[in-house]
Coordinates of C-alpha atoms in Angstrom, one line a residue:
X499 CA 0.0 0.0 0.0
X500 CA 2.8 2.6 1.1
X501 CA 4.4 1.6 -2.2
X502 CA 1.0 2.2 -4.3
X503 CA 0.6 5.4 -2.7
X504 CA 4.3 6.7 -3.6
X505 CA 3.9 5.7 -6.8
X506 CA 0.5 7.6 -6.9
X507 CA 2.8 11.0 -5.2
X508 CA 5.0 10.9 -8.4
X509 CA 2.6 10.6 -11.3
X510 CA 0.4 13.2 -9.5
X511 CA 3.6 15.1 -9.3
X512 CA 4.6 14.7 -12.7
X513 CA 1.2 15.8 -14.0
X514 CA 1.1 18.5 -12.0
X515 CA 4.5 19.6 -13.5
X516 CA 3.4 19.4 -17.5
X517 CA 0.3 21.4 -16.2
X518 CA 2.6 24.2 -15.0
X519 CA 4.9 24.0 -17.7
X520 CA 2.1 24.9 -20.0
X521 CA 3.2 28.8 -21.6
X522 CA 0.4 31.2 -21.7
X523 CA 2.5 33.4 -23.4
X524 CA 4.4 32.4 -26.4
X525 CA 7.0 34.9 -28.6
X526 CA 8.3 33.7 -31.6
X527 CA 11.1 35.8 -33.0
X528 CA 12.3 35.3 -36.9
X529 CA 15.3 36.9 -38.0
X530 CA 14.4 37.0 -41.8
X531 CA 17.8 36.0 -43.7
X532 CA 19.7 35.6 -40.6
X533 CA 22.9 32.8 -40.3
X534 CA 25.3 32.7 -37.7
X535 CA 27.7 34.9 -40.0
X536 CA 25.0 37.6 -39.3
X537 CA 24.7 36.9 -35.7
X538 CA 28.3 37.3 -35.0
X539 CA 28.8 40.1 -37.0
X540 CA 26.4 42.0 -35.0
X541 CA 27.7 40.6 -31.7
X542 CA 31.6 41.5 -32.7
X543 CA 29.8 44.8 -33.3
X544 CA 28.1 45.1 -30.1
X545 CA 31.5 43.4 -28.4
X546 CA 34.3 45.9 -30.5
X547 CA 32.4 49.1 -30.7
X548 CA 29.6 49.5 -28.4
X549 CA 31.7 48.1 -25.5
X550 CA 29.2 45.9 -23.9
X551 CA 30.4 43.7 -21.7
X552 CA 27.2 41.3 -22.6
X553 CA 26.3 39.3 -25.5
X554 CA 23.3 40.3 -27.5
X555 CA 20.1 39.8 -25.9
X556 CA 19.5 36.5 -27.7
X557 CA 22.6 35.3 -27.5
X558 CA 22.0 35.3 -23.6
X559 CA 19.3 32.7 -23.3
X560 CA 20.3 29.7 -21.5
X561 CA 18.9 27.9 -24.8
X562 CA 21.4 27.7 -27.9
X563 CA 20.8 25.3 -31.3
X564 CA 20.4 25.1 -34.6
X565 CA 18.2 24.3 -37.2
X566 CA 18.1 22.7 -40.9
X567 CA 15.9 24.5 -43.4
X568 CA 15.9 22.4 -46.2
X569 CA 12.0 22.3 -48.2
X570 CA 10.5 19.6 -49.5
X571 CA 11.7 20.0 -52.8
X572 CA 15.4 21.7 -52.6
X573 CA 18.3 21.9 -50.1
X574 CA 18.1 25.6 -50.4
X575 CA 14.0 26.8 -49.2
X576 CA 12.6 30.1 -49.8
X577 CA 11.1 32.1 -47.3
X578 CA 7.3 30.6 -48.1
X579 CA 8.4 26.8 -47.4
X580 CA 10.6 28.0 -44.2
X581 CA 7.7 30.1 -43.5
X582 CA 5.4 27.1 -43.6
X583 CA 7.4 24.9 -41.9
X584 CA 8.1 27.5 -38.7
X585 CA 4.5 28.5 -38.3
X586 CA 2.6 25.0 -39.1
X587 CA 5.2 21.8 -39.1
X588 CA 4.6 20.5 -42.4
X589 CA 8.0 20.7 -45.2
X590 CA 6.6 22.6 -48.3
X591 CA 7.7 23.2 -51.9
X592 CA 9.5 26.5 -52.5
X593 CA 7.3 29.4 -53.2
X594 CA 4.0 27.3 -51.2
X595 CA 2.3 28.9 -47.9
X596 CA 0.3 27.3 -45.4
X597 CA -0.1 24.2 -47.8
X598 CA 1.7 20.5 -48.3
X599 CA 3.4 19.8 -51.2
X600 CA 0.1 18.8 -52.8
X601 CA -1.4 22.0 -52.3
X602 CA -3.7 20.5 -49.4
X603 CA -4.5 23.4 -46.4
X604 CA -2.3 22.7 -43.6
X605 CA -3.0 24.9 -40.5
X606 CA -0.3 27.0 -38.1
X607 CA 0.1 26.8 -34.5
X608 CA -1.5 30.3 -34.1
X609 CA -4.5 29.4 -36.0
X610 CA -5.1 26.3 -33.4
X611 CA -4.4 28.5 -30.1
X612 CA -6.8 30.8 -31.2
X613 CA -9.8 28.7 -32.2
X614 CA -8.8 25.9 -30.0
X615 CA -7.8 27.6 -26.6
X616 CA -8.6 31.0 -27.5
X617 CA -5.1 32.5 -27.5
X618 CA -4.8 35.9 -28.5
X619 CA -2.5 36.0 -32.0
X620 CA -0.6 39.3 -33.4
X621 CA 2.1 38.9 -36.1
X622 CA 4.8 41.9 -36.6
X623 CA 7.2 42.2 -39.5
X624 CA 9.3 45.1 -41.0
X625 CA 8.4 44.0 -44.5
X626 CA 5.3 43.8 -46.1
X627 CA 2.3 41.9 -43.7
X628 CA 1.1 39.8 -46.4
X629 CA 4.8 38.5 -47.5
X630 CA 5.9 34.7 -47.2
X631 CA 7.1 34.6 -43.5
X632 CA 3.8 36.3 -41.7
X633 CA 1.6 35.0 -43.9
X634 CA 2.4 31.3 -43.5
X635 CA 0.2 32.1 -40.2
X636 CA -3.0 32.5 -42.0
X637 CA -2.7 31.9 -45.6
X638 CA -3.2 28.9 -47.7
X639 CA -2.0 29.2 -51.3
X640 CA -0.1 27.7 -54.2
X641 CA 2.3 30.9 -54.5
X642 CA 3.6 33.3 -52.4
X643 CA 2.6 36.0 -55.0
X644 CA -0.6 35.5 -54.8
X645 CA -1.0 39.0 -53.5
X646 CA -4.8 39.2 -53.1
X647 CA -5.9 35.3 -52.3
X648 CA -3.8 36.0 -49.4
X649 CA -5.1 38.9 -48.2
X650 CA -8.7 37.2 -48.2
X651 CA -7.4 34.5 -45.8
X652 CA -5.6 37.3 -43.6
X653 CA -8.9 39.6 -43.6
X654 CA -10.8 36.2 -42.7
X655 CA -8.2 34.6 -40.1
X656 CA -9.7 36.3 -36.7
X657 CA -6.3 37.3 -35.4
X658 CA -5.8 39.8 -33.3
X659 CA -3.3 42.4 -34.8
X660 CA -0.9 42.1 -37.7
X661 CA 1.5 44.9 -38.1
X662 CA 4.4 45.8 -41.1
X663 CA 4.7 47.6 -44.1
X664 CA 2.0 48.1 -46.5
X665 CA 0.8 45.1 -49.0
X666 CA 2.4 43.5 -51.4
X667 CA -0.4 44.0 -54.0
X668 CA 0.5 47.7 -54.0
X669 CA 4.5 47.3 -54.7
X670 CA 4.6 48.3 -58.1
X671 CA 2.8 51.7 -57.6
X672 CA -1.0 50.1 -57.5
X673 CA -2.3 51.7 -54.7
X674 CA -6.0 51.3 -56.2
X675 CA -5.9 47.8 -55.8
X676 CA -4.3 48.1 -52.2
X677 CA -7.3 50.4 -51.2
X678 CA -9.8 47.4 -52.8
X679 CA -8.0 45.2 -50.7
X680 CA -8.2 47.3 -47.4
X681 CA -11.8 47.4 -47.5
X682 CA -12.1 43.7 -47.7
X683 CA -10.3 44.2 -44.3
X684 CA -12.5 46.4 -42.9
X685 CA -15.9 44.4 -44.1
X686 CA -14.0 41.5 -41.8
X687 CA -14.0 43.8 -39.0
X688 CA -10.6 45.1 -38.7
X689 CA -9.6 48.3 -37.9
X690 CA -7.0 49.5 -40.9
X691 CA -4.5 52.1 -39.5
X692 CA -2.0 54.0 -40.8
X693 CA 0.6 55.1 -38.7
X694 CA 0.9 54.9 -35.0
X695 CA -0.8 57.8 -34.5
X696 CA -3.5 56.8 -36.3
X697 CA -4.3 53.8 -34.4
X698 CA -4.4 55.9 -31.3
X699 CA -6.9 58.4 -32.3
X700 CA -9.5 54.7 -32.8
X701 CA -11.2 53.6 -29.8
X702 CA -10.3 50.2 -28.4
X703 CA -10.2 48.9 -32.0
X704 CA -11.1 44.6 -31.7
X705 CA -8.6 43.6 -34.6
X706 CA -6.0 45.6 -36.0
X707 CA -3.9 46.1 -39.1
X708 CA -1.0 48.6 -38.9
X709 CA 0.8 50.3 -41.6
X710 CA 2.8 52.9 -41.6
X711 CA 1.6 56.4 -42.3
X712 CA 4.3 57.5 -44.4
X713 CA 6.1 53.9 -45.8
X714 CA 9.2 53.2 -47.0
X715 CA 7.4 51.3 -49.7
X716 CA 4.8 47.9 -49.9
X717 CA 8.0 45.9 -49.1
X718 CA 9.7 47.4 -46.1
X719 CA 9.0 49.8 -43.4
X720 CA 12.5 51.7 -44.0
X721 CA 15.9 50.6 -42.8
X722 CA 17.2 51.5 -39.5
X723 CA 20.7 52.8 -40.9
X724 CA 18.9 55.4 -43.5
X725 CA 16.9 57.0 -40.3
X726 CA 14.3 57.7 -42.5
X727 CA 12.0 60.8 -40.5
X728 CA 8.6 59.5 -39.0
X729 CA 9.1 56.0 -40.2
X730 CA 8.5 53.8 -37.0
X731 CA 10.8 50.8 -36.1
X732 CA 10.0 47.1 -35.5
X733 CA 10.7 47.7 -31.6
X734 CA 7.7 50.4 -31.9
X735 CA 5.5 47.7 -33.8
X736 CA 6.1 45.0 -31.3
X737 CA 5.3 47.5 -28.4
X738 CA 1.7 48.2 -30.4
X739 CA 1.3 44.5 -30.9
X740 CA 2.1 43.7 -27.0
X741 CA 0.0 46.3 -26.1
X742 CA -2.9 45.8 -27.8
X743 CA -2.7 41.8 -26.8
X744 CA -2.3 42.6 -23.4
X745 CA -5.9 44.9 -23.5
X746 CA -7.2 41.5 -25.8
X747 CA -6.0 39.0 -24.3
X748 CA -4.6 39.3 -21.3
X749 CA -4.7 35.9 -20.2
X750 CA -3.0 34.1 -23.0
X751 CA -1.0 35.2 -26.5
X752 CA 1.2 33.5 -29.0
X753 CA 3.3 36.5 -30.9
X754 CA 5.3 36.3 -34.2
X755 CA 7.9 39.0 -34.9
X756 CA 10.0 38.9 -38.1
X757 CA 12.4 40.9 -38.7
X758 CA 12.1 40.9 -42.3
X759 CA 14.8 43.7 -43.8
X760 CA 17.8 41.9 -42.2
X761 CA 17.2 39.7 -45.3
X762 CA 17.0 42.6 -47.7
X763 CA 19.9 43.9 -46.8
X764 CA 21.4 40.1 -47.0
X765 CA 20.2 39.5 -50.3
X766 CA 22.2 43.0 -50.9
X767 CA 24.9 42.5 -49.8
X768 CA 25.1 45.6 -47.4
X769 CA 27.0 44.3 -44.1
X770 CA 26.7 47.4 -42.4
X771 CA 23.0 47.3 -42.9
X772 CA 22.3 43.6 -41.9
X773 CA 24.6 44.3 -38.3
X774 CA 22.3 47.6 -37.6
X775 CA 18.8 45.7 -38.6
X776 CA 19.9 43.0 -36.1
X777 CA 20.6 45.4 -33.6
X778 CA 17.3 47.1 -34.2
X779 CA 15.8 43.1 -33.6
X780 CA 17.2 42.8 -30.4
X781 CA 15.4 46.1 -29.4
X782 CA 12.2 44.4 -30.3
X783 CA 13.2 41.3 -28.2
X784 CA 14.1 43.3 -25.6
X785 CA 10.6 44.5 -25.3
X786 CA 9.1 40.6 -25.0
X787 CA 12.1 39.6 -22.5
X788 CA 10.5 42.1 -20.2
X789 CA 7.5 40.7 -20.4
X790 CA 8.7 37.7 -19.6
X791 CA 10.8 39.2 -16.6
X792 CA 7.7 39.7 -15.2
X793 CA 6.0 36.5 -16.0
X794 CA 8.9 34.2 -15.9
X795 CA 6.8 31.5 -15.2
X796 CA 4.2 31.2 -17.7
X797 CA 6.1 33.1 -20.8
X798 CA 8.2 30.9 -23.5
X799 CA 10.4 33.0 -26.5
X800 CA 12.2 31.6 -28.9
X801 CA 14.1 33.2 -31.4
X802 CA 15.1 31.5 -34.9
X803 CA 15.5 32.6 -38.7
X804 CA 13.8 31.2 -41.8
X805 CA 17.0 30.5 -43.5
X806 CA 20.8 31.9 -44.2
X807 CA 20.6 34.8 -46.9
X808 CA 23.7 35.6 -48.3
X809 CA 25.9 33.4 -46.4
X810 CA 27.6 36.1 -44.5
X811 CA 30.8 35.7 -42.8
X812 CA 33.2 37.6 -40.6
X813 CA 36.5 38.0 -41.8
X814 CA 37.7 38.0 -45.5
X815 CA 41.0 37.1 -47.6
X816 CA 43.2 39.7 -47.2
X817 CA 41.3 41.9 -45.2
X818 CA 41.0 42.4 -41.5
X819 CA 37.5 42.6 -39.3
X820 CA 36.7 45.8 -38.5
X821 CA 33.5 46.4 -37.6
X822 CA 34.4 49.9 -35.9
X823 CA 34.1 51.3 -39.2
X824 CA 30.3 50.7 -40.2
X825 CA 29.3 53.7 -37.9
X826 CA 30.7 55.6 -40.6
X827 CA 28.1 54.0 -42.8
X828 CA 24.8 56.5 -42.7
X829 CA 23.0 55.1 -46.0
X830 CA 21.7 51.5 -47.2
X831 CA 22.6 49.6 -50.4
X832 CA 19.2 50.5 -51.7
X833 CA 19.5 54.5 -51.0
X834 CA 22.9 54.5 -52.2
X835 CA 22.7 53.3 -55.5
X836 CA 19.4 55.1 -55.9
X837 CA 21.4 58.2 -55.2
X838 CA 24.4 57.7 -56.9
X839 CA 21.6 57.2 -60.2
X840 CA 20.6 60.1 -59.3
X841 CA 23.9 62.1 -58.9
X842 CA 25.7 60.6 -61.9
X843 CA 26.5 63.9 -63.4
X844 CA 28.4 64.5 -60.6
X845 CA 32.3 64.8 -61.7
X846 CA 34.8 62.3 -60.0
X847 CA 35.9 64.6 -57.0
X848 CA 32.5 65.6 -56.1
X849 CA 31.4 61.7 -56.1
X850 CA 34.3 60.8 -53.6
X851 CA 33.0 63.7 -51.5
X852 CA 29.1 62.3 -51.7
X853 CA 30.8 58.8 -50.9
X854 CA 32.7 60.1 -47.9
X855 CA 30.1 62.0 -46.5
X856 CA 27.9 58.9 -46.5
X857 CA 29.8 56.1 -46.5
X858 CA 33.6 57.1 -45.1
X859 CA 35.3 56.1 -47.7
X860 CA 38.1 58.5 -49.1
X861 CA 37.6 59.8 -45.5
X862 CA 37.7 58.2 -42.3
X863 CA 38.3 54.9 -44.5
X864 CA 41.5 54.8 -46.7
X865 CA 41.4 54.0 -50.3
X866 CA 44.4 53.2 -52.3
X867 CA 45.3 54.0 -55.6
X868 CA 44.2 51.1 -57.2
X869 CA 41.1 50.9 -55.3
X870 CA 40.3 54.2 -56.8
X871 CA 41.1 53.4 -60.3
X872 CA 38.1 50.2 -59.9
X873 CA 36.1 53.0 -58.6
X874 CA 36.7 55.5 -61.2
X875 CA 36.4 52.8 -64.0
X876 CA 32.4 52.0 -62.8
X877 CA 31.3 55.2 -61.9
X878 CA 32.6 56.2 -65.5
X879 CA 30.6 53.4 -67.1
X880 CA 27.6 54.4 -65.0
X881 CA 28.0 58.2 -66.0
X882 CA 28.2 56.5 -70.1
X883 CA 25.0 54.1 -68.9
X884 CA 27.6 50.7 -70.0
X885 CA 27.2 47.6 -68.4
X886 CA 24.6 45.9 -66.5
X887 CA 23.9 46.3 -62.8
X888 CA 23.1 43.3 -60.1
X889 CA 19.6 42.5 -59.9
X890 CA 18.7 40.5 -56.3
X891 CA 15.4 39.7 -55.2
X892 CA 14.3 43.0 -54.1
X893 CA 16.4 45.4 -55.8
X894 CA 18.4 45.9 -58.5
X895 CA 21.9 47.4 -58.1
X896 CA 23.8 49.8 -60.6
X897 CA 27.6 48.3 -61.2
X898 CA 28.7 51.3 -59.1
X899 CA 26.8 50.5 -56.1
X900 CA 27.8 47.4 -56.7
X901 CA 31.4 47.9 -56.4
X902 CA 31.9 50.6 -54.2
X903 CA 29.9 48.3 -51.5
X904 CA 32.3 45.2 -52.2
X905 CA 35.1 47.5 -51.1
X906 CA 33.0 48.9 -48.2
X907 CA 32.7 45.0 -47.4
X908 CA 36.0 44.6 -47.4
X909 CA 36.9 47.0 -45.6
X910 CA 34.6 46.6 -42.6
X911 CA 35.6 42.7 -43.0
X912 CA 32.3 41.0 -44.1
X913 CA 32.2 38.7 -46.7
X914 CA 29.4 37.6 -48.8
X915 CA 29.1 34.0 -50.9
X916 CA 25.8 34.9 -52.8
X917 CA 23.5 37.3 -53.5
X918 CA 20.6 34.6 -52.2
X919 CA 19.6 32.1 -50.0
X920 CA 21.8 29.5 -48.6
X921 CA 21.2 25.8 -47.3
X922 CA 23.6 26.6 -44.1
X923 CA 21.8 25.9 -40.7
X924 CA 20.4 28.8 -38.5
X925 CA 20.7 29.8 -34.9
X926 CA 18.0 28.7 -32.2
X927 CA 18.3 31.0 -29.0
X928 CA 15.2 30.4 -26.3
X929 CA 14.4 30.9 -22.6
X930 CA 10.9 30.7 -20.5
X931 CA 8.7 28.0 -20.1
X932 CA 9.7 25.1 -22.1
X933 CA 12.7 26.1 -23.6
X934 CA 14.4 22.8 -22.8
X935 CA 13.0 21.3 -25.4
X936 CA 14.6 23.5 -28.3
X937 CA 18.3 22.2 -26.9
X938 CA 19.6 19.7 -29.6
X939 CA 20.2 20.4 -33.8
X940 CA 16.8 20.3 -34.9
X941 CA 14.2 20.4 -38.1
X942 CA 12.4 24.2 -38.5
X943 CA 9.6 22.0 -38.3
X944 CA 10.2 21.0 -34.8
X945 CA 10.0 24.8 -33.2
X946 CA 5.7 24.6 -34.4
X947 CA 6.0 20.6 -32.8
X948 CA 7.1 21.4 -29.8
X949 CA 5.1 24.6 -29.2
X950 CA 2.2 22.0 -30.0
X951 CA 3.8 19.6 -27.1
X952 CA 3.8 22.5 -24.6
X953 CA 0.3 24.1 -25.0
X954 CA -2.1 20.7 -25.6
X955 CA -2.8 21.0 -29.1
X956 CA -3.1 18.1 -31.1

């Protein structure tokens, strides 16, 4: 009997322990784009130049792994199938969202808190809100272009708040058909606001989508390092999601943040860029790891990425890391080579001014002789509109641009093996409730498995 009633004391016990270990509030963080190469960049940064005597905030968590990202059709996934496969569990073919390879509906993890268990649900990107990565939450369709299908399952998927950069139906200038797509929005109930400002002159709005007011454009809310006026951050987004989940739901949330331009600025290139965007990230993770300082016991974040863009690296062939010299970086890829487009009848002298004042170079960064002869060559060629520029996913780069950053690269130490997306593992950083679990080399579709495992869903 004593021994039947031991025995009885440990399962009780044990039960009792998966019932507490059950997160009420879930954060899951998505560095778009973002390898270890990135990571460490940002982290020699925030070691070399800022001082800091601590990691970055992910970098922290008592939680460190990796994951494989490979799709169901290529060793190398695009941000739909990783998209898929972080917010529902099921491998994908490149360019599918929210469906298996046969094109079958397969549901996310956020969808089954919310109708299942009633979680609150807010997504939060600095790119476009209906691109691959947030919409792999709600959508269910063949292609990730499929611009206005996918706004019809977001309008219809009872979420709470979704927040980023204005729709992806609108990016080449069609703001018409944007507006069209808004009022399906509003006819679903949602609250459309644009701007911060704007959403705090509505009255306890029920579901929210948040733009900005003044947009960098449909695909991105503005990079940090161009300090565009107005433009808001992802921290600032994240603090309106929180919010607004907190008045909601305050009892239970799952949360998706993205930050989506580290990846443009990958897919660029621009090292300087992709160390300040993940900077900016860890200011938006900052704002859910004091949430969870003050509900250690009932929060769970993890942070992840989709995939490697770029595969970045620290440290090139003849060149020495120096990250001390990006501060002297004040304008993207993107602006730059829009600029220097725009300035081409500049003569050489006042070009290597324009390039000192905004990137350093021929200022507080030395150029040699022959550096400047590659330079003068392009810019020539770009003045006589010769030669073809570098087309990436999201932009396309004049030869100048192009060149003058590969030195700026070099310079600063960061190395670049492609101009897309890579097969290379990705970092897994996580702490709260549960975060055991995400210890050991994984599959992306684990993270969705295991939030499953936690919260009861089946």
């Amino acid at each position: 009997m004593k021994k039947f009633v031991m025995t009885f004391a440990l399962v009780v016990a044990f039960v009792l322990s998966v019932q507490a270990a059950k997160p009420k509030y879930i954060f899951l963080f998505i560095g778009d784009g973002m390898g270890m190469g990135h990571v460490m960049a940002a982290e020699n940064y925030n070691r070399m130049v800022k001082g800091s005597a601590e990691p970055i905030l992910m970098m922290q968590f008592p939680v460190a792994s990796q994951l494989w990202t490979y799709s169901a059709n290529s060793p190398v996934t695009d941000s739909a199938a990783a998209g898929t496969a972080l917010a529902c569990g099921v491998k994908t073919k490149n360019y599918m969202l929210g469906v298996n390879p046969d094109t079958v509906a397969v549901n996310s993890v956020a969808h089954e808190l919310k109708t299942k268990f009633g979680y609150g649900v807010g997504l939060v990107t600095s790119v476009a809100y209906d691109d691959a990565t947030p919409a792999a939450h709600y959508a269910h369709r063949a292609n990730r272009g499929m611009a206005e299908e996918i706004n019809y399952d977001g309008a219809r998927s009872n979420f709470d708040f979704i927040a980023g950069a204005g729709t992806k139906a609108s990016e080449h200038g069609d703001v018409a058909r944007g507006e069209r797509i808004f009022e399906d929005w509003r006819a679903n109930g949602w609250t459309v606001a644009k701007g911060i400002d704007a959403l705090h002159a509505e009255k306890n709005p029920r579901r929210v989508l948040l733009m900005p007011a003044h947009p960098a454009g449909a695909n991105e809310i503005g990079y940090t390092i161009d300090s565009l006026p107005g433009a808001n951050s992802l921290a600032d987004l994240t603090r309106e999601c929180l919010d607004h989940l907190k008045r909601v739901s305050p009892s239970k949330f799952f949360m998706m943040v993205e930050g989506g331009n580290i990846d443009h600025a990958a897919h660029g290139n621009d090292g300087g860029t992709v160390v300040k965007e993940i900077i900016n990230f860890q200011e938006a993770l900052r704002i859910a790891y004091d949430f969870y300082r003050q509900h250690p016991k009932e929060t769970l974040i993890v942070v992840t990425a989709d995939h490697d863009t770029g595969g970045m690296t620290t440290g090139v062939k003849g060149g020495q890391l120096r990250p001390d010299l990006i501060d002297y970086q004040r304008m993207s890829k993107e602006k730059f080579s829009d600029l220097c487009a725009q300035e081409k009848h500049r003569d050489w002298n006042s070009m290597k001014q324009l390039i000192s004042e905004r990137l350093g170079l021929f200022g507080p960064i030395a150029v040699s002789e022959l550096e400047e002869a590659r330079l003068f060559d392009s810019y020539a060629r770009l003045r006589a509109n010769i030669g073809k520029g570098n087309a990436t996913l999201y932009k396309e780069f004049n030869n100048f641009s192009e060149v003058v950053f590969d030195l700026l690269n070099h310079k600063t130490g960061y190395g670049f093996t492609t101009n897309s997306h890579t097969g290379n593992p990705v970092p897994v950083y996580a702490i709260g409730v549960g975060s055991e679990r995400f210890s050991r080399l994984s599959n992306n579709i684990d993270i969705p498995a295991h939030f499953r495992a936690l919260t009861g869903v089946k």
